[in-house]
Coordinates of C-alpha atoms and ligand atoms in Angstrom, one line a residue:
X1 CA -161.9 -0.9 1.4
X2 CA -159.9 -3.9 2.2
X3 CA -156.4 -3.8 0.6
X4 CA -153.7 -6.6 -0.7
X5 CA -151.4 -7.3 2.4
X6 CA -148.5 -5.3 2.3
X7 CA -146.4 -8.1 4.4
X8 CA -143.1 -8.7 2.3
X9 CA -143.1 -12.2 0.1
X10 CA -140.0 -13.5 -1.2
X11 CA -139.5 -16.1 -3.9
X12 CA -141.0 -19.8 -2.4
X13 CA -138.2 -21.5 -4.5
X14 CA -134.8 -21.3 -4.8
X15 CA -132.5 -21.6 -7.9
X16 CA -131.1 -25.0 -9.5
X17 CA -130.3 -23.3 -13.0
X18 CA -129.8 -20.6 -14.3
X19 CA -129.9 -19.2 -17.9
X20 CA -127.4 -16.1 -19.5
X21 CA -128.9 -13.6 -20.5
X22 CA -127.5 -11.2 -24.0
X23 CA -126.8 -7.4 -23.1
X24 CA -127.0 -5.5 -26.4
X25 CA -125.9 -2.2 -28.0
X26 CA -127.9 0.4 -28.6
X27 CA -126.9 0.2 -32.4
X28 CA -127.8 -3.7 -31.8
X29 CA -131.0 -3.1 -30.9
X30 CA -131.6 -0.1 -33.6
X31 CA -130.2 -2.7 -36.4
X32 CA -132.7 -5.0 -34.9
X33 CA -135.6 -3.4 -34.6
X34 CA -135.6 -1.8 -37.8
X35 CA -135.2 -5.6 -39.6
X36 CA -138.2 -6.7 -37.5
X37 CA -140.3 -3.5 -38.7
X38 CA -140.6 -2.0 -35.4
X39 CA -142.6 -4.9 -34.5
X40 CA -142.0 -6.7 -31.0
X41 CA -142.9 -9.8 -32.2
X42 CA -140.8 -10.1 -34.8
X43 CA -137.6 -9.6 -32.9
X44 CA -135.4 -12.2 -32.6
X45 CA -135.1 -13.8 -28.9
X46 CA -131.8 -13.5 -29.0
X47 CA -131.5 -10.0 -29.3
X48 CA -133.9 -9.2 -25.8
X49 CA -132.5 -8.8 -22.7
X50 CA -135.6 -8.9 -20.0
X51 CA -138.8 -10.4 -22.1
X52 CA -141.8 -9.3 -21.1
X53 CA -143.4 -9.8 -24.4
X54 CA -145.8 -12.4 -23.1
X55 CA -146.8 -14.7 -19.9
X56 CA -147.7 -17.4 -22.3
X57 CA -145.3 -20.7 -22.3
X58 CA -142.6 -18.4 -21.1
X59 CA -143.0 -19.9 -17.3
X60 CA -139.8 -22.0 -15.3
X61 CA -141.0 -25.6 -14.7
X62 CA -140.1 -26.7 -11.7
X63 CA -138.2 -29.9 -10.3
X64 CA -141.3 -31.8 -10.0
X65 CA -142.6 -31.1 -13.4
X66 CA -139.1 -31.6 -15.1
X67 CA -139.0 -35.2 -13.0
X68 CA -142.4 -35.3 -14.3
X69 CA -141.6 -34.8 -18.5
X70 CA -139.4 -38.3 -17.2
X71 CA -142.2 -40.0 -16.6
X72 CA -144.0 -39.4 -20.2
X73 CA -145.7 -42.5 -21.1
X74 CA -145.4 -41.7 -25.1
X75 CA -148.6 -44.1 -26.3
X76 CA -150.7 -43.2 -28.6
X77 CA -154.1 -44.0 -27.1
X78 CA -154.4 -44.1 -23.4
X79 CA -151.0 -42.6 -22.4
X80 CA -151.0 -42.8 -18.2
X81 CA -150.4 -39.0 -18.2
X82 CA -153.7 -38.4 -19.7
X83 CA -155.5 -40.0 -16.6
X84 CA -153.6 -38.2 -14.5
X85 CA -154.1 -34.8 -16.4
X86 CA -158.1 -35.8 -16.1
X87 CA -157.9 -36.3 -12.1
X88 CA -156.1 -33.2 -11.2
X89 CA -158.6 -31.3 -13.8
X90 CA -161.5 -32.8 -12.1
X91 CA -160.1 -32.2 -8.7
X92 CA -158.6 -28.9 -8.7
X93 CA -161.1 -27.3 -10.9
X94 CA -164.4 -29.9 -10.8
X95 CA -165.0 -29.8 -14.2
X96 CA -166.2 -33.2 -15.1
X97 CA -165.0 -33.9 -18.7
X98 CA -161.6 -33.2 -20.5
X99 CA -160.2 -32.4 -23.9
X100 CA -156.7 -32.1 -24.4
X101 CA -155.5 -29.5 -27.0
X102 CA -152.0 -28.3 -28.1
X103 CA -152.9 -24.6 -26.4
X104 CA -155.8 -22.3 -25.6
X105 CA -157.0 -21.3 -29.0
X106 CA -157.6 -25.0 -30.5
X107 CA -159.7 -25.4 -27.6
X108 CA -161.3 -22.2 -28.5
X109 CA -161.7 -23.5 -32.4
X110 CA -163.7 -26.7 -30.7
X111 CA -165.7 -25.3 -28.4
X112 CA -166.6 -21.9 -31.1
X113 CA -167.7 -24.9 -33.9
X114 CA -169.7 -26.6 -31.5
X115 CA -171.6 -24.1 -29.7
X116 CA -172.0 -21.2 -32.5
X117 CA -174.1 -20.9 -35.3
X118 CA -174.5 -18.4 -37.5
X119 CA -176.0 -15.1 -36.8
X120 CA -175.3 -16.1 -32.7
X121 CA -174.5 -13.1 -30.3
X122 CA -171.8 -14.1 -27.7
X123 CA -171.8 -11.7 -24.8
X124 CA -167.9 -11.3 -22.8
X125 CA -166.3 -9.3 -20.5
X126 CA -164.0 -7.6 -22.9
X127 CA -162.8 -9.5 -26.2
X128 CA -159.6 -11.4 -26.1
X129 CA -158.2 -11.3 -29.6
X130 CA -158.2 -15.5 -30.6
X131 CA -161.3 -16.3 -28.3
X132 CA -163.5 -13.2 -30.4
X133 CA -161.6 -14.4 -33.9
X134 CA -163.1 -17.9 -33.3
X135 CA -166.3 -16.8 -32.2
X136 CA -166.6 -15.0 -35.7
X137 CA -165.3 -17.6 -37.7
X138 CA -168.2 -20.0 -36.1
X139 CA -170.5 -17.2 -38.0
X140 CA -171.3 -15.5 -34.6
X141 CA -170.8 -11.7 -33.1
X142 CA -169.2 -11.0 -29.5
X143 CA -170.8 -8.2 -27.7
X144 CA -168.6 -7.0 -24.6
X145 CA -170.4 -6.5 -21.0
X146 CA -167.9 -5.7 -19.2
X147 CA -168.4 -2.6 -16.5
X148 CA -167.9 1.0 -17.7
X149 CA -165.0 0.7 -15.5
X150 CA -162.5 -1.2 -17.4
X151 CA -162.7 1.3 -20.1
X152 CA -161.3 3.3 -17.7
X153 CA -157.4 2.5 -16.8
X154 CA -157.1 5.1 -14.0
X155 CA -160.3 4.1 -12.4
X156 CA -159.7 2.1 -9.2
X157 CA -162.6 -0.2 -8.8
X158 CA -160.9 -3.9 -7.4
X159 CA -163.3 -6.1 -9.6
X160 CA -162.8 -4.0 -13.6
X161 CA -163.8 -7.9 -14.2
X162 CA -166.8 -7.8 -13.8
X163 CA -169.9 -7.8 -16.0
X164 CA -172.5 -5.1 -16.4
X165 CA -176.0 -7.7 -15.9
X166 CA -178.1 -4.9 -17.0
X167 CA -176.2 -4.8 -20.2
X168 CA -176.3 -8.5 -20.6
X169 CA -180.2 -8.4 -20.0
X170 CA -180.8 -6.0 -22.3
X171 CA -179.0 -7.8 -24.5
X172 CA -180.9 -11.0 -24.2
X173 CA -184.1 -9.3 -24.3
X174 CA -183.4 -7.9 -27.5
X175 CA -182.0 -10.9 -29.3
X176 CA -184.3 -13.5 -27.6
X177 CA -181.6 -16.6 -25.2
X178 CA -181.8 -18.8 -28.1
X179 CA -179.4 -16.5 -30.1
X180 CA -176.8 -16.4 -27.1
X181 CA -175.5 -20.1 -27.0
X182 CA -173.2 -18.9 -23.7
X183 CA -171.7 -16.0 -22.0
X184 CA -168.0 -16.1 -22.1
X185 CA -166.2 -15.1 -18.8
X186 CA -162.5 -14.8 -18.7
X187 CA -161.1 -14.5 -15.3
X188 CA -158.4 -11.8 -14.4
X189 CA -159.4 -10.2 -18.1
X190 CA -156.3 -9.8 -19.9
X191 CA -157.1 -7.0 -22.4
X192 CA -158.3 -5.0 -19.2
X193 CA -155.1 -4.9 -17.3
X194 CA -155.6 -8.3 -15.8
X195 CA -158.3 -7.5 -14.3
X196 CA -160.6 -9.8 -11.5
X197 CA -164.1 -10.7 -11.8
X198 CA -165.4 -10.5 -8.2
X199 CA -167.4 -13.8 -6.6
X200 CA -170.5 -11.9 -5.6
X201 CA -170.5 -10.4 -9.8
X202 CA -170.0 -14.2 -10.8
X203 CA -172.9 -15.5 -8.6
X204 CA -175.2 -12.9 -9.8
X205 CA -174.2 -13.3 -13.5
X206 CA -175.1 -17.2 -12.5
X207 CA -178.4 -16.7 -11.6
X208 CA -179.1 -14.2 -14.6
X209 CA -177.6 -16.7 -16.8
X210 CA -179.9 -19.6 -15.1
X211 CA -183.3 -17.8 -15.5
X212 CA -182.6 -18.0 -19.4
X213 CA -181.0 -21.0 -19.6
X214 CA -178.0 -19.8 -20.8
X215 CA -174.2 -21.3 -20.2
X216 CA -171.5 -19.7 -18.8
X217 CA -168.0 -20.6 -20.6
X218 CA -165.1 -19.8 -18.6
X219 CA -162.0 -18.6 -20.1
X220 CA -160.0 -19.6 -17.5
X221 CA -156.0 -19.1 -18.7
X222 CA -155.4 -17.2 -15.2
X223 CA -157.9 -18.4 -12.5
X224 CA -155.0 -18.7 -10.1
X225 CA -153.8 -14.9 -10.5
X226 CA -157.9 -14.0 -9.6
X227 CA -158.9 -16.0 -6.8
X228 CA -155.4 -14.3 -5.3
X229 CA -157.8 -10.9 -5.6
X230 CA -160.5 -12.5 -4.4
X231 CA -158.9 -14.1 -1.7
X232 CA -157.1 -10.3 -0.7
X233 CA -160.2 -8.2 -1.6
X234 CA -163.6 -10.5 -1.1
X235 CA -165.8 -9.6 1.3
X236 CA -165.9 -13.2 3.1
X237 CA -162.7 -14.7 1.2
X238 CA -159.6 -13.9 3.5
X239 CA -159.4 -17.3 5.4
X240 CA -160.0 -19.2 2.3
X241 CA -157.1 -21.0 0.1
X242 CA -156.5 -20.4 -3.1
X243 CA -157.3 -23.9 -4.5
X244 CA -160.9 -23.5 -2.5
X245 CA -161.5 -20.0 -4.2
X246 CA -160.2 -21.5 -7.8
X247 CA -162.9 -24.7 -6.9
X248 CA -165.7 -21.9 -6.3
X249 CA -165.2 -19.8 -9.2
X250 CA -165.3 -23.3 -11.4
X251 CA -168.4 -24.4 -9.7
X252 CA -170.3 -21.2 -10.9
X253 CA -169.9 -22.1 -14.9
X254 CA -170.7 -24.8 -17.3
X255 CA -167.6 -25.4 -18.9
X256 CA -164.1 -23.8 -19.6
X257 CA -161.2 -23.2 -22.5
X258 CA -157.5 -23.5 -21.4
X259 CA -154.4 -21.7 -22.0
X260 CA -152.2 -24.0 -19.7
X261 CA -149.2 -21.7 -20.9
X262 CA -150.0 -19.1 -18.4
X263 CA -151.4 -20.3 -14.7
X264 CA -150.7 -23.8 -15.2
X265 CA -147.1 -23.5 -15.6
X266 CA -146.0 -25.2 -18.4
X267 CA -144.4 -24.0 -22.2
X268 CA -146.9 -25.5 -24.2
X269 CA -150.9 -27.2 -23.4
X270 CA -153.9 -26.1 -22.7
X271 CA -157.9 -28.2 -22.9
X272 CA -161.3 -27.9 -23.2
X273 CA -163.3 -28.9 -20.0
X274 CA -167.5 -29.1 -20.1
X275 CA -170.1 -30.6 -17.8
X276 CA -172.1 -31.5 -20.1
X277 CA -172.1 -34.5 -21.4
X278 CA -173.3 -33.7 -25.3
X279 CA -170.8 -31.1 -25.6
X280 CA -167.8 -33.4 -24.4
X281 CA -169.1 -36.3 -27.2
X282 CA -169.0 -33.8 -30.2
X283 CA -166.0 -32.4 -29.1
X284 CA -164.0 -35.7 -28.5
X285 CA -165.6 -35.9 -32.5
X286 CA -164.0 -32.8 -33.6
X287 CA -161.0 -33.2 -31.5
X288 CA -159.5 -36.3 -34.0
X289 CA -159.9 -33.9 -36.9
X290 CA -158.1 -30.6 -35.4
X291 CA -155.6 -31.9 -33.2
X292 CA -155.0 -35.2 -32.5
X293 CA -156.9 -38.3 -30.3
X294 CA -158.8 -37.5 -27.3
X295 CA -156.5 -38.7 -25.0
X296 CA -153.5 -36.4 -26.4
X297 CA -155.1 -33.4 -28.2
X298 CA -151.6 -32.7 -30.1
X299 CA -149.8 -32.8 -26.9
X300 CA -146.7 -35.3 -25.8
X301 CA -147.5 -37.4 -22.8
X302 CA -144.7 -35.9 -20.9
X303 CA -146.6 -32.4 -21.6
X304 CA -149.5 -34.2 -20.2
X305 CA -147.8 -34.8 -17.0
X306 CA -145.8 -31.6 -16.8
X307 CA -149.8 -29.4 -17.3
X308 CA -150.8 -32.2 -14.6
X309 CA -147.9 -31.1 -11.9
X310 CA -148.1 -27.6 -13.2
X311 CA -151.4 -27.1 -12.2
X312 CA -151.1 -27.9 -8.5
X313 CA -148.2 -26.0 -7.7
X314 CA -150.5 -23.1 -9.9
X315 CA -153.1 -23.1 -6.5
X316 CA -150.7 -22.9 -4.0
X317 CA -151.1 -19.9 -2.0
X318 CA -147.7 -19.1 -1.5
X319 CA -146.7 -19.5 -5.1
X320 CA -149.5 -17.2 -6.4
X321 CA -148.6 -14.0 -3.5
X322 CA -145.4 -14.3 -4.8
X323 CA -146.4 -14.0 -8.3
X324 CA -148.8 -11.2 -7.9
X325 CA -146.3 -9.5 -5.3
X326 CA -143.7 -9.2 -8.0
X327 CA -146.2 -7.5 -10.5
X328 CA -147.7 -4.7 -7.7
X329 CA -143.6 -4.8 -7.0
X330 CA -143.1 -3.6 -10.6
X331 CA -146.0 -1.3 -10.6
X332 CA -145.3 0.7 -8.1
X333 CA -141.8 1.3 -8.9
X334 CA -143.0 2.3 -12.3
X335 CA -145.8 5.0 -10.5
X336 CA -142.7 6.6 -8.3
X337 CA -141.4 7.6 -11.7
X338 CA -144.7 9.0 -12.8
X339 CA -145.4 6.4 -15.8
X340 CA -148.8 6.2 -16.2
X341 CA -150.1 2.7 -15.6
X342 CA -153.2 1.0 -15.5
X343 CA -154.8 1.1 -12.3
X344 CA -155.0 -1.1 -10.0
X345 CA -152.5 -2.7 -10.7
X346 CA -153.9 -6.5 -12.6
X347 CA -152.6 -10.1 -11.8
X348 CA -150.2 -10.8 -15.0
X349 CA -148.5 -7.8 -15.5
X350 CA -148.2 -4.0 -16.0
X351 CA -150.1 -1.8 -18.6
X352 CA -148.8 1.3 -19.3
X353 CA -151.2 3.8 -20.8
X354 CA -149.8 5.3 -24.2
X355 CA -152.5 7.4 -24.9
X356 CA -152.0 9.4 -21.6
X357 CA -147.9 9.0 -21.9
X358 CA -148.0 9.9 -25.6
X359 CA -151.3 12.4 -25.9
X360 CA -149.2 14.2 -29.0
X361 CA -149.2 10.9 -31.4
X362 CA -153.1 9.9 -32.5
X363 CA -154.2 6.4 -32.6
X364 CA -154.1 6.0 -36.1
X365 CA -150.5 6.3 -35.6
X366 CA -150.6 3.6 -32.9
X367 CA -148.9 5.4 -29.8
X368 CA -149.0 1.9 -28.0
X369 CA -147.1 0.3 -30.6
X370 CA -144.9 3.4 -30.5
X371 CA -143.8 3.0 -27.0
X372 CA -143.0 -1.1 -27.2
X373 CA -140.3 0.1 -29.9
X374 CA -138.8 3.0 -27.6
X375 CA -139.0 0.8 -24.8
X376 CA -136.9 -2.2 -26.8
X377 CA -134.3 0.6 -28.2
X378 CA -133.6 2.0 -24.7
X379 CA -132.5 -0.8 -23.0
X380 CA -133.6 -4.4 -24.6
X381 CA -136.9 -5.0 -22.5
X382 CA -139.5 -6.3 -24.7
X383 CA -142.8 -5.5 -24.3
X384 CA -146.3 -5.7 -26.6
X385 CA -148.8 -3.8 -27.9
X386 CA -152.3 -4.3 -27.1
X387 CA -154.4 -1.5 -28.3
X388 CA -155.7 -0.6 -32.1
X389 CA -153.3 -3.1 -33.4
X390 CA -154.1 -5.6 -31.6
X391 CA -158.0 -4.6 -31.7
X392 CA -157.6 -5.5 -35.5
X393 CA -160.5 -5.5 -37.9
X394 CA -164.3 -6.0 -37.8
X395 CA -165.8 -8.4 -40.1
X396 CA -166.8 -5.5 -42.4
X397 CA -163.4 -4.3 -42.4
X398 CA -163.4 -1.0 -40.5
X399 CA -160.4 -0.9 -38.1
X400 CA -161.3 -1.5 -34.1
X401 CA -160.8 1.6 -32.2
X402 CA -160.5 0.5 -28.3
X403 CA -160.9 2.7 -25.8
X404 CA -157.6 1.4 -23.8
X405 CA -154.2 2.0 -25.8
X406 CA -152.3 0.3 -23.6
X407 CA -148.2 -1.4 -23.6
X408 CA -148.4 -4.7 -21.9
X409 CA -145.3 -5.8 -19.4
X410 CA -145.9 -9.3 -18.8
X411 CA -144.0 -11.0 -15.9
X412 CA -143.1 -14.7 -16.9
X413 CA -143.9 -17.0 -14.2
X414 CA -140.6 -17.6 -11.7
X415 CA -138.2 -16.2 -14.5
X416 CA -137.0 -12.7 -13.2
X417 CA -135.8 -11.6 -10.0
X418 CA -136.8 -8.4 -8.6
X419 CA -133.4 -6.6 -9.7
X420 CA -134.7 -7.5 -12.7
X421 CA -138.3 -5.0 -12.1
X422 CA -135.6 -1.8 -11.2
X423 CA -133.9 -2.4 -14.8
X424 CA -137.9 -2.5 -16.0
X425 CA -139.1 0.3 -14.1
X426 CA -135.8 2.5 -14.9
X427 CA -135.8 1.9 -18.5
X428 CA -139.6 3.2 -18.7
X429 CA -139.0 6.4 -16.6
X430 CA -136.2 6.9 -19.2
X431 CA -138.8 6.9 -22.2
X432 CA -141.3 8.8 -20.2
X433 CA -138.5 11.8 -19.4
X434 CA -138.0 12.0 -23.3
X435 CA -141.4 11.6 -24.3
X436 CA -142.7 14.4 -26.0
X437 CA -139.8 13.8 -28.8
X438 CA -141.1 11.0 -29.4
X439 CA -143.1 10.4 -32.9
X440 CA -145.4 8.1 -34.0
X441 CA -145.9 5.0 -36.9
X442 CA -147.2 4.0 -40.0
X443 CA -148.6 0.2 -40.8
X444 CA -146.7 -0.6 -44.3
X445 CA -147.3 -4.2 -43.9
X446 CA -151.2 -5.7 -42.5
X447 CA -151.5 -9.2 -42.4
X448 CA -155.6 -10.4 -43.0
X449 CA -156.0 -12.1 -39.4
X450 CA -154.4 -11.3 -35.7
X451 CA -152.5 -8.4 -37.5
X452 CA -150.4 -7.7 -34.7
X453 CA -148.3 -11.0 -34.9
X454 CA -147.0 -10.0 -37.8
X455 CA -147.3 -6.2 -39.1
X456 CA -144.5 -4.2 -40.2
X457 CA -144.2 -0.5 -39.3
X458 CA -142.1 2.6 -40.2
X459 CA -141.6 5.5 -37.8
X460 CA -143.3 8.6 -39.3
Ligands
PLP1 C1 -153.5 -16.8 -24.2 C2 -154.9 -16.7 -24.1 C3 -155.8 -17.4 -24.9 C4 -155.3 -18.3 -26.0 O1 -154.5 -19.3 -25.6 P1 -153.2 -19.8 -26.5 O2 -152.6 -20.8 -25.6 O3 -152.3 -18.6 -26.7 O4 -153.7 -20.3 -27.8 C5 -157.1 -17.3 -24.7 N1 -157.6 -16.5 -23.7 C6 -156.8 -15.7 -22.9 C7 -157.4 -14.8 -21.9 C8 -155.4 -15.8 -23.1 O5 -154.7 -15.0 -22.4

């Protein structure tokens, strides 16, 4: 099996600023934790050393993009950045029409009300939590089709991306195309690991797709981070650039949602793109209502021009080995100590496995969520849960039990050095050396949607 080249990368950048970090106490961090109800998302910034709560907005801009917030043309209608935003969209991904929005999920909101109606089945490889909320607020039901695989975090299968077609046939057959308005494909799957979809999976899901004339959305918040597998992995792909493999994977789908806060480098932005021209017309409708005009979507020109810069230096190949070479760096620090991670290791960051790291604590007393807490008090590294907390609630009510209990260490874009990973990986092989002490939660506060933004827990 081909492998991802071992060949050293270093940083393609070098520092102009830099930013303090806060070393706290232990007692600190207990005092803190406790007021935030053992909930990573409701500590304060201040009081993390090394966040690795999220990829999302968390990215350094660079030199270009901060020259490039200067050049904001602050209209209301029209502003110059817009254009610009529309030609690097059309020529670094080809998608032919362009809606601005203030992130990923009000792109997600448009594109769910326009597409879905009610009693609609919406086939994915593996739910993200706002794309699947959306979908069922548009009065449709997401059905995952993602390969046995991903289920699986020590299996070692380079595409866990990728989507079972006999599932998605089956499905279609059953509910008849006109009940599946599109197929929605996320590239490097995030609640997998950060996982790729491979090419060849991608070309055959086209042709599937084609035969019933269904679409093919594309969540595609890190298309960067999976071309770099294809690129390193592909049968076919190991001459091609990154912006040629990013090009491809666009050309094989019908229209796309946004999160600009990963890939694209920037704090805040994201769009909706479509090929279609009916689509693009209702949503430039809907658009006015939700987040602002068409030609701003909620965002300030000089976001405009810093998604527009963003997303170029986002395809350069040497930007993205670098990126992905720090995460594998982290990873396998982190499997010297013996802490059970996803496997292989995913584009974004690393996803330790708490129900292997913590097989005492049941899921109903969310071992994932456990482990995030642990993880803060030992040395002020925030991480996240994503596993029955984060899975959240079915329509009906009845709690989400996924397979994969995992703690997410997400590597900002260009922040942390690679001293930085050592303090990671150290602080976890602490945790795991003490693990069988450690005991699990109880929810005492559940709020009604994306409970794990805000829930409040109490160690058992
Ligand atoms: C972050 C994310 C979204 C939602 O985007 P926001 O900008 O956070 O609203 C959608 N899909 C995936 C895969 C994401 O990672």
């Amino acid at each position: 099996m081909k492998q991802i080249s071992k060949n050293s990368w270093a940083e393609p950048f070098k520092i102009k600023m830099v930013e303090l970090l806060k070393m706290t106490t232990p007692a600190q961090r207990k005092k803190a934790l406790k007021e935030a109800g053992l909930n990573t998302f409701l500590l304060k910034s201040e009081d993390v050393y090394i966040d690795l709560l999220t990829d999302s907005g968390t990215s350094a801009m660079s030199d270009q993009q901060w020259a490039g917030m200067m050049l904001g043309d602050e209209a209301y209608a029209g502003s110059s950045n817009y254009y610009h935003l529309e030609d690097v969209v059309k020529e670094v991904y080809g998608y032919k029409y362009l809606i601005p929005t203030h992130q990923g999920r009000g792109a997600e909101h448009i594109l769910s009300q326009i597409l879905i109606k009610k009693g609609d089945i919406i086939p994915g490889n593996m739910y993200f939590t706002t794309t699947r909320l959306h979908q069922e607020l548009a009065g449709g039901r997401f059905e995952d089709i993602i390969i046995k695989e991903a289920h699986d975090s020590a299996n070692e299968f380079p595409f866990k991306g990728n989507v079972d077609l006999n599932k998605l046939e089956t499905l279609i057959k059953k509910h008849g195309a006109q009940k599946i308005p599109y197929v929605c494909i996320a590239t490097s799957v995030n609640m997998a690991g950060g996982q790729p979809i491979s090419i060849k999976n991608l070309k055959e899901l086209r042709t599937l797709t084609k035969k019933y004339g269904i679409r093919i959305i594309h969540d595609m918040t890190r298309v960067a981070e999976n071309a770099y597998f294809i690129q390193q992995l592909e049968k076919g792909y190991s001459k091609k650039s990154i912006k040629q493999i990013v090009k491809e994977i666009c050309s094989l789908t019908d229209g796309a949602t946004m999160s600009a806060k990963k890939d694209a480098l920037v704090n805040i932005g994201g769009f909706m793109a479509t090929n279609e021209w009916d689509v693009f017309e209702e949503a430039r409708n809907m658009v006015v209502v939700y987040e602002g005009l068409h030609t701003y979507g909620g965002l300030a020109g000089r976001d405009m021009e810093a998604m527009a810069i963003g997303i170029k230096e986002s395809v350069n190949d040497n930007h993205i080995r670098a990126r992905v070479g720090q995460v594998i760096y982290l990873g396998e620090q982190m499997m010297k100590y013996g802490v059970p991670i996803v496997k292989p290791i995913g584009g974004h960051g690393i996803f330790v496995d708490a129900k292997k790291m913590l097989p005492h604590i049941p899921q109903h007393e969310y071992p994932a969520q456990t482990l995030a807490a642990e993880l803060y008090l030992d040395s002020g590294v925030r991480t996240m849960e994503r596993g029955v907390v984060s899975a959240g609630r079915k329509p009906n009510g009845e709690n989400y039990f996924p397979k994969l209990e995992l703690v997410r260490f997400t590597i900002p874009r260009r922040v942390y050095t690679q001293a930085h990973m050592d303090v990671i990986a150290e602080s976890a092989a602490r945790v795991f050396e003490r693990r069988k002490k450690i005991k699990g939660l109880k929810m005492i506060y559940e709020p009604k949607y994306l409970r794990f933004f805000q829930a409040r827990f109490e160690q058992l």
